[in-house]
XYZ file of C-alpha atoms in Angstrom:
670
model
C 17.679 -7.298 -5.985
C 18.509 -3.462 -5.365
C 21.012 -3.775 -8.176
C 18.278 -4.624 -10.840
C 17.176 -0.975 -10.434
C 20.553 0.774 -9.855
C 21.268 1.212 -13.553
C 18.605 3.566 -13.980
C 18.898 5.610 -10.384
C 20.865 8.805 -10.567
C 23.780 9.618 -8.429
C 22.934 11.309 -4.833
C 22.548 15.005 -5.518
C 20.629 15.011 -8.598
C 17.494 13.433 -7.030
C 16.115 17.201 -6.209
C 15.557 17.587 -9.788
C 13.842 14.764 -10.145
C 11.849 14.325 -7.064
C 8.652 16.111 -8.480
C 8.247 14.003 -11.553
C 5.113 11.910 -11.356
C 4.624 8.441 -13.203
C 2.174 10.093 -15.386
C 3.690 12.201 -18.094
C 3.089 14.667 -20.452
C 2.721 13.938 -24.398
C 6.224 14.476 -25.414
C 7.981 12.083 -22.679
C 5.192 9.649 -23.219
C 5.966 9.369 -26.951
C 9.637 9.472 -26.234
C 8.863 6.080 -24.583
C 7.266 4.416 -27.389
C 9.496 1.844 -28.695
C 11.020 3.203 -32.057
C 10.581 -0.348 -33.857
C 6.759 -0.252 -33.195
C 6.294 3.458 -34.200
C 8.215 2.638 -37.531
C 5.861 -0.432 -37.990
C 2.805 1.615 -37.308
C 4.099 4.356 -39.757
C 5.247 2.194 -42.392
C 1.764 0.386 -42.575
C -0.219 3.838 -42.676
C 1.515 4.834 -45.504
C 1.017 1.362 -47.084
C -2.793 1.470 -46.171
C -2.856 5.049 -47.554
C -1.280 3.682 -50.735
C -3.788 0.974 -51.226
C -6.422 3.196 -50.356
C -5.634 5.633 -52.892
C -5.077 3.079 -55.682
C -8.344 1.694 -54.976
C -10.322 5.109 -54.668
C -8.496 6.996 -57.427
C -7.436 4.019 -59.807
C -10.326 1.779 -59.975
C -9.853 0.723 -63.977
C -6.133 1.058 -64.079
C -4.540 -2.561 -65.702
C -1.978 -2.654 -63.238
C -4.226 -1.813 -60.096
C -4.958 -5.354 -58.564
C -1.233 -6.131 -58.984
C 0.207 -3.215 -57.050
C -2.731 -3.415 -54.340
C -1.777 -7.089 -53.862
C 2.067 -6.583 -53.950
C 1.541 -3.588 -51.122
C -1.008 -5.539 -49.337
C 1.335 -8.368 -49.053
C 4.302 -6.287 -47.976
C 2.277 -4.482 -45.205
C 0.877 -7.611 -43.930
C 3.983 -9.559 -43.586
C 5.787 -6.736 -42.131
C 3.030 -5.339 -40.263
C 2.102 -8.781 -38.931
C 5.239 -9.871 -37.698
C 5.131 -9.484 -34.176
C 1.509 -10.783 -34.158
C 2.930 -14.054 -36.411
C 5.426 -14.300 -33.572
C 3.142 -14.457 -30.692
C 0.672 -16.622 -32.636
C 3.534 -18.986 -33.036
C 4.235 -19.097 -29.304
C 0.715 -19.511 -28.438
C 0.387 -22.520 -31.100
C 3.375 -24.234 -29.122
C 1.816 -23.677 -25.997
C -1.354 -24.988 -27.507
C -3.272 -21.813 -26.208
C -5.988 -19.952 -28.201
C -5.326 -16.293 -27.863
C -6.601 -13.032 -29.306
C -3.246 -12.557 -31.540
C -3.850 -16.125 -33.181
C -7.591 -15.101 -33.585
C -6.884 -11.543 -35.271
C -3.794 -13.250 -37.266
C -6.668 -15.720 -38.844
C -9.110 -12.931 -39.427
C -6.738 -10.411 -41.123
C -5.364 -13.339 -43.281
C -9.053 -14.631 -44.222
C -10.015 -10.797 -45.001
C -7.064 -10.745 -47.360
C -7.621 -14.133 -49.035
C -11.554 -12.711 -49.873
C -9.943 -9.587 -51.438
C -10.625 -7.055 -48.544
C -7.326 -5.723 -48.967
C -7.801 -2.319 -47.454
C -9.651 -3.848 -44.510
C -6.939 -6.357 -43.825
C -4.221 -3.324 -43.606
C -6.465 -1.205 -41.750
C -7.061 -4.127 -39.025
C -3.108 -4.391 -38.858
C -2.611 -0.859 -37.998
C -5.461 -0.976 -35.387
C -3.967 -4.123 -33.905
C -0.329 -2.293 -33.794
C -1.847 1.020 -32.184
C -3.614 -1.188 -29.462
C -0.632 -2.987 -28.693
C 1.358 0.375 -28.191
C -1.475 1.626 -26.009
C -1.287 -1.403 -23.967
C 2.345 -1.237 -23.584
C 1.905 2.304 -22.616
C -0.593 2.005 -19.854
C 1.318 -1.275 -18.459
C 5.122 0.874 -18.413
C 3.101 3.633 -16.323
C 1.440 1.232 -14.098
C 4.950 -0.316 -13.491
C 6.521 3.128 -13.191
C 4.167 4.087 -10.835
C 5.262 1.297 -8.329
C 8.932 1.538 -9.322
C 9.045 5.675 -8.895
C 8.678 4.742 -5.276
C 12.164 3.181 -5.250
C 14.042 5.354 -7.909
C 15.631 7.816 -5.431
C 18.397 5.630 -3.593
C 22.080 6.535 -4.400
C 24.557 4.210 -5.581
C 27.246 4.884 -3.480
C 27.165 6.203 0.074
C 29.393 7.662 3.083
C 29.884 5.508 6.123
C 31.612 6.572 9.187
C 34.733 4.383 9.810
C 36.387 4.986 13.163
C 36.052 8.391 15.149
C 36.682 10.614 12.417
C 37.414 8.766 8.955
C 34.563 8.651 6.621
C 34.745 6.546 3.628
C 32.634 5.851 0.559
C 31.434 2.295 -0.290
C 28.388 0.773 -2.580
C 25.176 0.639 -0.691
C 24.933 -3.284 -1.303
C 28.344 -3.520 0.759
C 26.458 -1.555 4.006
C 26.030 -3.742 7.037
C 23.454 -3.357 10.042
C 25.025 -1.425 12.988
C 27.178 0.863 10.388
C 26.768 4.686 10.611
C 25.629 6.151 7.549
C 26.320 10.103 6.614
C 23.346 11.708 4.824
C 23.822 15.161 3.907
C 21.426 17.938 3.145
C 19.245 17.002 0.254
C 20.754 13.632 -0.075
C 18.458 10.537 -0.038
C 18.454 8.306 2.994
C 19.651 4.853 1.690
C 18.608 2.593 4.843
C 16.047 1.984 7.562
C 17.742 3.259 10.989
C 18.063 5.380 14.050
C 19.422 9.135 14.072
C 22.703 9.258 16.215
C 23.398 12.495 15.516
C 22.241 15.854 13.826
C 18.855 17.092 13.401
C 16.813 17.865 9.972
C 13.465 17.673 8.082
C 12.486 14.733 5.895
C 10.207 14.009 3.068
C 8.624 10.485 3.872
C 6.235 10.838 1.194
C 7.575 8.358 -1.278
C 7.448 5.849 1.470
C 4.891 6.634 4.143
C 2.706 8.848 2.178
C 2.977 11.407 4.909
C 2.581 14.756 3.010
C 4.043 17.008 5.410
C 7.979 16.960 6.104
C 9.044 14.966 9.487
C 11.216 16.591 11.876
C 13.964 14.341 12.956
C 16.280 14.409 15.761
C 18.504 12.012 17.769
C 16.492 8.826 18.307
C 14.231 9.276 15.571
C 13.507 6.335 13.280
C 14.293 6.981 9.543
C 13.190 4.865 6.323
C 15.162 4.153 3.120
C 13.725 6.083 -0.098
C 12.983 9.365 2.089
C 14.677 12.643 1.050
C 16.870 14.541 3.477
C 16.184 18.132 3.301
C 17.952 20.621 5.357
C 20.205 19.027 8.010
C 23.074 16.519 8.262
C 22.454 13.399 9.772
C 24.430 10.168 11.219
C 22.282 7.386 10.863
C 22.854 3.864 12.711
C 21.697 1.188 10.076
C 19.020 -1.132 11.390
C 17.909 -2.758 8.004
C 19.373 -2.156 4.743
C 19.063 -3.873 1.315
C 15.958 -6.313 0.660
C 15.034 -6.001 4.762
C 14.586 -2.208 4.436
C 11.537 -0.274 3.612
C 12.759 0.130 0.313
C 13.601 -3.824 -0.304
C 10.401 -4.937 0.912
C 8.579 -2.597 -1.303
C 10.803 -3.725 -4.158
C 10.005 -7.451 -3.222
C 6.200 -6.661 -3.329
C 6.682 -5.143 -6.830
C 8.497 -8.137 -8.034
C 6.110 -10.496 -6.637
C 3.157 -8.420 -7.833
C 4.530 -8.623 -11.338
C 5.468 -12.203 -11.433
C 2.195 -13.809 -9.620
C -1.242 -13.986 -11.038
C -4.095 -13.242 -8.440
C -7.167 -15.308 -9.209
C -9.066 -12.538 -10.783
C -6.358 -12.289 -13.451
C -6.456 -16.011 -13.721
C -10.018 -15.617 -14.365
C -9.463 -12.685 -16.976
C -6.961 -14.947 -18.818
C -9.845 -17.849 -19.008
C -12.235 -15.334 -19.959
C -10.206 -14.214 -22.975
C -9.714 -17.495 -24.233
C -13.285 -18.316 -23.972
C -13.841 -15.268 -25.861
C -11.846 -16.453 -28.643
C -13.078 -19.889 -28.887
C -16.547 -18.479 -28.780
C -15.636 -15.909 -31.929
C -14.059 -18.712 -33.855
C -17.221 -21.009 -33.257
C -19.482 -18.442 -34.181
C -17.601 -17.678 -37.327
C -17.877 -21.082 -38.477
C -21.612 -21.487 -37.763
C -22.157 -18.021 -39.535
C -20.683 -19.402 -42.520
C -22.578 -22.647 -42.429
C -25.683 -20.957 -42.075
C -25.009 -17.603 -44.520
C -22.461 -18.863 -46.605
C -21.008 -15.284 -46.299
C -17.330 -15.517 -45.476
C -17.325 -11.524 -45.098
C -19.723 -11.855 -42.241
C -17.820 -14.872 -40.640
C -14.651 -12.786 -40.775
C -16.469 -9.959 -39.092
C -17.440 -12.221 -36.402
C -13.728 -13.235 -35.866
C -12.673 -9.579 -36.024
C -15.186 -7.874 -33.571
C -14.398 -10.121 -30.712
C -11.812 -8.558 -28.361
C -10.545 -9.734 -25.047
C -7.498 -7.702 -24.558
C -9.574 -5.103 -22.665
C -9.829 -8.087 -19.778
C -6.469 -9.852 -20.618
C -4.362 -6.886 -20.445
C -6.751 -4.349 -18.295
C -6.716 -6.762 -15.303
C -3.168 -7.113 -14.698
C -3.125 -3.471 -14.729
C -5.543 -2.806 -12.567
C -3.919 -4.778 -10.076
C -0.479 -3.101 -10.286
C -1.737 0.326 -10.390
C -4.088 -0.289 -7.332
C -0.712 -1.687 -5.433
C 1.183 1.434 -6.622
C -1.488 3.521 -5.431
C -1.561 2.258 -1.892
C 1.867 1.901 -1.457
C 2.357 5.785 -2.324
C -0.045 6.096 0.748
C 2.238 4.298 2.936
C 1.112 0.430 2.696
C 2.581 -2.353 0.532
C 0.699 -5.361 -0.257
C 3.197 -8.375 -0.587
C 1.027 -9.950 -3.444
C -1.832 -9.376 -6.222
C -3.509 -12.050 -4.027
C -3.795 -10.125 -1.200
C -5.021 -7.316 -3.007
C -7.803 -9.127 -4.588
C -8.582 -10.641 -1.263
C -8.915 -7.224 0.386
C -11.907 -6.404 -2.237
C -13.889 -8.856 -0.895
C -13.699 -8.589 2.996
C -16.892 -7.287 5.050
C -15.007 -7.604 8.685
C -12.083 -5.432 10.146
C -10.686 -6.987 13.309
C -8.390 -4.745 15.410
C -5.952 -5.413 18.062
C -6.104 -2.556 20.741
C -2.603 -2.060 22.559
C -0.658 -0.662 19.954
C -2.948 -0.660 16.934
C -5.805 1.323 17.985
C -3.856 3.035 20.929
C -0.429 4.448 20.717
C 0.839 1.525 23.004
C 2.550 3.429 25.472
C 1.371 5.329 28.434
C 0.836 9.287 28.566
C -0.167 11.504 31.450
C -3.684 12.748 31.318
C -4.345 14.198 34.715
C -2.389 15.366 37.708
C -4.566 15.395 41.273
C -2.628 17.013 43.991
C -4.118 17.195 47.302
C -5.078 20.625 48.927
C -2.200 22.888 49.555
C 0.093 21.184 46.802
C 0.297 22.684 43.154
C 0.396 20.787 40.037
C 3.761 21.672 39.239
C 5.240 20.703 42.305
C 3.799 17.438 42.203
C 4.747 16.540 38.706
C 8.379 17.952 39.677
C 8.901 15.624 42.754
C 7.517 12.559 40.629
C 9.654 13.261 37.666
C 12.559 13.781 39.595
C 12.257 10.550 41.583
C 11.547 8.691 38.041
C 14.629 9.948 36.385
C 16.415 6.872 36.523
C 13.395 4.358 36.226
C 13.247 2.177 33.564
C 9.515 1.536 33.826
C 7.265 2.987 30.949
C 5.111 4.883 33.681
C 7.997 6.512 35.058
C 9.637 7.218 31.772
C 6.189 8.879 30.638
C 5.943 11.079 33.807
C 9.606 12.450 33.069
C 8.763 13.044 29.120
C 5.485 14.743 30.337
C 7.306 17.289 32.828
C 10.051 18.100 30.109
C 7.568 18.723 27.645
C 5.662 21.084 30.186
C 9.135 22.877 31.060
C 8.909 21.523 34.467
C 12.530 20.901 35.847
C 13.968 17.965 37.956
C 16.459 17.850 40.549
C 18.910 15.134 41.482
C 17.642 12.340 43.563
C 19.904 10.378 46.196
C 19.528 6.484 47.127
C 17.367 5.767 44.144
C 16.069 2.167 44.618
C 13.159 0.523 42.507
C 10.662 -2.332 43.591
C 9.078 -4.297 41.054
C 5.527 -4.068 40.751
C 5.359 -1.534 43.448
C 7.411 1.657 42.571
C 10.442 3.975 43.479
C 11.636 5.635 46.373
C 14.646 7.948 47.017
C 15.782 11.143 48.695
C 15.383 14.666 47.299
C 16.635 17.640 49.117
C 16.519 15.826 52.385
C 12.918 14.572 51.895
C 12.017 10.636 51.518
C 10.014 10.371 48.533
C 7.811 7.526 47.284
C 6.124 6.972 43.959
C 4.120 4.257 42.955
C 1.138 1.873 43.765
C -1.268 2.435 46.919
C 0.479 -0.501 48.726
C 3.813 1.349 48.159
C 2.804 4.307 49.922
C 3.414 4.776 53.754
C 0.890 3.474 55.943
C 0.126 6.904 57.450
C -0.649 8.440 53.619
C -2.883 5.754 52.746
C -5.717 7.031 54.974
C -5.471 10.159 53.132
C -5.997 8.253 50.003
C -9.423 6.698 50.750
C -10.773 10.349 50.741
C -11.038 12.710 47.870
C -7.873 13.290 45.941
C -7.902 16.978 45.804
C -10.954 19.381 46.180
C -11.845 19.426 42.350
C -11.193 15.541 41.674
C -14.211 13.858 40.660
C -13.068 10.427 41.841
C -14.195 8.100 44.375
C -12.142 6.330 46.863
C -9.656 3.824 45.930
C -10.401 0.066 46.488
C -7.315 -0.777 48.845
C -7.764 -4.327 48.177
C -6.989 -3.936 44.199
C -3.681 -2.671 45.420
C -4.680 0.938 44.122
C -3.643 0.689 40.491
C -7.218 1.963 39.294
C -9.687 4.096 40.055
C -13.102 2.405 40.371
C -15.314 4.969 38.543
C -15.916 4.472 34.579
C -13.917 7.649 33.866
C -10.743 6.279 35.476
C -11.161 2.576 34.745
C -8.936 2.735 31.840
C -6.097 4.622 33.665
C -3.473 3.791 35.759
C -2.845 5.992 38.837
C 0.790 6.535 40.247
C 0.857 7.723 43.636
C 3.270 10.251 45.323
C 4.185 10.654 48.942
C 6.608 13.075 50.539
C 7.938 12.173 54.317
C 5.114 9.994 54.819
C 2.780 12.459 53.694
C 0.417 11.871 50.586
C 1.129 14.625 47.858
C -1.490 13.360 45.355
C -1.322 11.135 42.384
C -0.982 11.262 38.348
C -3.216 9.586 35.940
C -1.748 7.769 32.954
C -3.338 6.355 30.152
C -2.815 4.404 26.385
C -4.397 7.075 24.535
C -6.103 6.162 21.153
C -4.306 6.857 18.109
C -5.115 10.304 16.387
C -6.331 8.280 13.539
C -8.345 5.587 14.887
C -11.566 7.465 15.426
C -11.570 8.649 11.810
C -10.464 5.176 10.155
C -13.419 3.348 12.268
C -15.742 5.914 11.180
C -14.555 5.499 7.553
C -14.957 1.513 7.675
C -18.263 2.009 8.879
C -19.328 4.172 5.931
C -17.854 1.513 3.978
C -20.119 -1.010 5.249
C -17.411 -2.843 7.109
C -17.939 -4.605 10.616
C -15.303 -3.344 13.102
C -14.213 -5.821 15.705
C -11.692 -5.408 18.572
C -9.832 -8.199 20.039
C -7.812 -7.422 23.019
C -6.106 -9.038 26.135
C -6.610 -6.321 28.144
C -9.431 -5.892 31.007
C -13.023 -5.931 29.809
C -13.853 -2.357 31.130
C -10.665 -0.910 29.266
C -11.477 -2.401 26.271
C -15.028 -1.166 26.377
C -14.006 2.239 27.399
C -11.656 2.532 24.372
C -14.329 0.811 22.033
C -16.922 3.389 23.033
C -14.363 6.485 22.188
C -13.960 5.049 18.675
C -17.348 3.932 17.649
C -16.769 0.012 18.076
C -19.781 -2.037 19.157
C -18.309 -5.552 18.989
C -15.419 -6.221 21.738
C -13.735 -9.233 22.875
C -11.625 -8.631 25.953
C -9.373 -10.402 28.229
C -8.099 -12.958 25.367
C -4.855 -14.788 25.471
C -3.201 -15.422 21.929
C -5.069 -18.568 21.425
C -8.267 -17.203 22.629
C -7.883 -14.463 19.678
C -7.196 -17.193 17.250
C -10.349 -18.936 18.067
C -12.573 -15.663 17.966
C -11.178 -15.201 14.304
C -12.054 -18.691 13.398
C -15.740 -18.298 15.018
C -15.852 -14.964 12.843
C -14.749 -17.100 9.549
C -17.090 -20.003 10.594
C -19.993 -17.334 10.616
C -18.916 -16.581 6.922
C -17.346 -13.531 7.361
C -14.162 -12.424 5.049
C -11.457 -11.223 7.544
C -8.771 -8.201 7.499
C -6.936 -8.607 11.077
C -4.729 -5.432 12.056
C -2.106 -5.760 14.787
C 1.462 -5.007 15.731
C 2.680 -7.260 18.664
C 4.231 -10.632 19.017
C 1.093 -12.255 19.972
C -0.924 -11.007 16.835
C 1.183 -13.137 14.673
C -0.814 -16.180 14.919
C -4.081 -13.866 14.166
C -2.499 -12.286 11.499
C -1.594 -15.535 9.667
C -5.245 -16.978 10.152
C -7.043 -14.005 8.738
C -7.900 -13.656 4.943
C -5.403 -10.667 4.825
C -3.291 -9.620 7.940
C -2.125 -5.962 8.278
C 0.864 -5.033 10.467
C 1.605 -1.906 11.612
C 5.023 -0.502 10.448
C 5.908 0.295 14.054
C 5.002 -3.253 15.248
C 7.365 -6.249 15.936
C 9.519 -7.772 13.371
C 7.393 -10.981 13.694
C 4.010 -9.370 13.093
C 5.285 -7.823 9.860
C 6.543 -10.957 8.430
C 3.302 -12.677 9.457
C 1.245 -9.950 7.828
C 0.334 -9.743 3.978
C 0.188 -6.116 4.110
C 2.620 -3.744 6.087
C 1.582 -0.133 6.982
C 4.819 1.814 6.993
C 3.317 4.961 8.414
C 1.082 3.238 11.075
C -1.294 5.456 10.012
C -4.942 3.901 10.524
C -6.166 5.943 8.183
C -4.379 3.780 5.604
C -6.290 0.731 6.208
C -9.705 2.465 5.167
C -7.871 4.079 1.982
C -6.258 0.418 1.187
C -10.003 -1.245 1.514
C -11.460 1.665 -0.650
C -8.852 1.263 -3.228
C -8.874 -2.456 -3.280
C -12.681 -2.429 -3.953
C -12.449 0.154 -6.729
C -9.883 -2.079 -8.255
C -12.184 -4.834 -8.268
C -15.330 -2.653 -9.599
C -13.204 -1.712 -12.266
C -12.055 -5.168 -13.331
C -15.640 -6.513 -13.141
C -16.915 -3.694 -15.330
C -14.230 -4.550 -17.973
C -15.447 -8.163 -17.446
C -19.055 -7.276 -18.166
C -18.448 -4.366 -20.674
C -16.116 -6.859 -22.684
C -19.030 -9.858 -22.606
C -21.616 -7.169 -23.582
C -19.837 -5.664 -26.424
C -18.564 -8.927 -27.846
C -21.869 -10.501 -27.705
C -23.587 -7.778 -29.722
C -20.908 -7.272 -31.992
C -20.803 -10.961 -33.145
C -24.602 -10.837 -33.288
C -24.642 -7.875 -35.639
C -21.370 -9.024 -37.534
C -23.229 -12.416 -38.040
C -26.334 -10.674 -39.848
C -23.639 -8.662 -41.974
C -24.654 -5.212 -40.216
C -21.265 -5.030 -39.048
C -18.409 -5.193 -41.946
C -14.889 -6.223 -41.579
C -13.612 -2.535 -41.192
C -16.249 -1.633 -38.933
C -15.709 -4.808 -36.730
C -12.017 -3.985 -36.332
C -13.214 0.025 -35.233
C -15.327 -1.832 -32.572
C -12.803 -4.291 -31.634
C -10.179 -2.025 -31.304
C -11.968 0.777 -29.505
C -13.358 -1.387 -26.973
C -10.396 -2.972 -25.857
C -8.744 0.187 -25.798
C -11.411 1.886 -23.490
C -11.219 -1.129 -20.992
C -7.479 -0.587 -20.736
C -7.728 3.134 -20.284
C -10.473 2.414 -17.511
C -8.061 0.465 -15.741
C -5.374 3.058 -16.160
C -7.454 5.503 -13.968
C -6.246 3.579 -11.000
C -2.459 4.667 -11.902
C -1.565 7.338 -9.191
C -1.439 10.881 -10.990
C 1.470 13.308 -10.435
C 1.468 14.775 -6.783
C -0.782 11.590 -5.364
C 1.596 10.956 -2.615
C 1.566 14.391 -1.601
C -2.146 14.477 -1.233
C -2.628 10.811 0.004
C -5.941 11.101 -2.309
């Protein structure tokens, strides 16, 4: 799959020059992309049209005028209509009525009744419309493939302790160590083992600012390394990498037809049949073959037949450039119809990891001392709470000292000896009995908390402010020193995302297995009114099914293993890029950057694409209906009908092309 694009990918090192090139080009590069054969065909037909027009205008009485006009017209029609003839023949073999076939009938009929100039003008218009359609579709495909055009063909891989070898990207395996120089493109997903740098991830995650990487940081294929050398341990490569997944989505989008696209094809076929039937009826009622031909010519369905897949492809390119990729055009259409967004809480609306929120020492102990003692005791702990305390201490510049006799008791805490003092860090039940009496009073003179309920093993404060927080207690030599509060904080983008979804008229629901008081506290912070808490995975599934039975169209956003069933049950499942593999595989959409703002942008773009498509549908029916009526009454001549036909379908194709992301779109995430 990767190899199919590799022939057009420049070598590593020449990506910097091309990196800023957007999918929408200037006039000169755009003209260069027009097929020379198509351009030559149009120019020759224009010349032949000019010859026929000049002869009819300036030599009306010449004896040989008719023979010259017929000869030139036949040459122009055969040469100019050849692509249309081939398409029409394929349609006939497939027993399909198409716009190409109807236009071929109209062109031939116009020539047969002596409308020589008109028949040639129609050919030129049709050829120009085909070129415009091809250019717009190419721009749509480029907008998507532009995301993937920066991987090097060959990369450097560490072999042994000091040897570095060069090999094709297709031969790289998971677990190998890839070397990326400053300015190079990152070819794999993985983890930084050595080095530090800033990386441009805008083509993959949509992040506008460079991302600082250091040892342990995750990296995505398709990103551009900027100012430092990196050694990356490969976790995903090829089709499994960020690059490969987007490429797979592109392939699926181009090969599969969404329901709205199939509807567009049916509408186009119906309009052709109606136009031919209308032409026959016009001729039977008026015996005016010229008006009958005008009826066929004026009907144009290419605006919906070509504009619909262009809109779907361009919208998928737009959201992919903003950090999300949709696995199929069907899902993109489904997104445009949803009215309810359901979020998992932990790891989706929240970061999924505890963070220190407050330090509450008893009187006589300062915060730095309390934090230093706790962090020193937790240095060797594998518990998430212990790791969070150590990371917070390091971030605050609080040093730690070596602990002796470290022991951990699951579900209770850790104890050790520091500078000769016995330290305990953990739950209330884990504190020495003498220290527990101090905990039942106020913790610190300024602590706005109530006494702890010892029957609950002391894991949470009982007031609303602390109900969402976990409390870690610290004691030294049997004396209580204080506590540290930790909480799973909401993502920075969560509140803004929920607010934007409400502005779009969406219902927002939270499903979580967490405690009810914790869930409702987070929901209030984010502005979510509908909360279902303390749910097991099957409970989440039942809640989602109840929403669907109530008539709602559902988007489910989650990240964990227990979210996979509901992601699959929803109309559209969206997985966080930082989530589990099973969640990403079960989902229809993946947010690579895990930025919740991308959910709102994704739904906005899907709805915008549908509005554009529906406008094209309505506009085509209206223009064709009025045009056929005017043509039947002889108001529109064949030439005017051709102008209306080409003008309307070009307008609708260009309307869809508005969705194609412009240059610099990824850097602004607009």
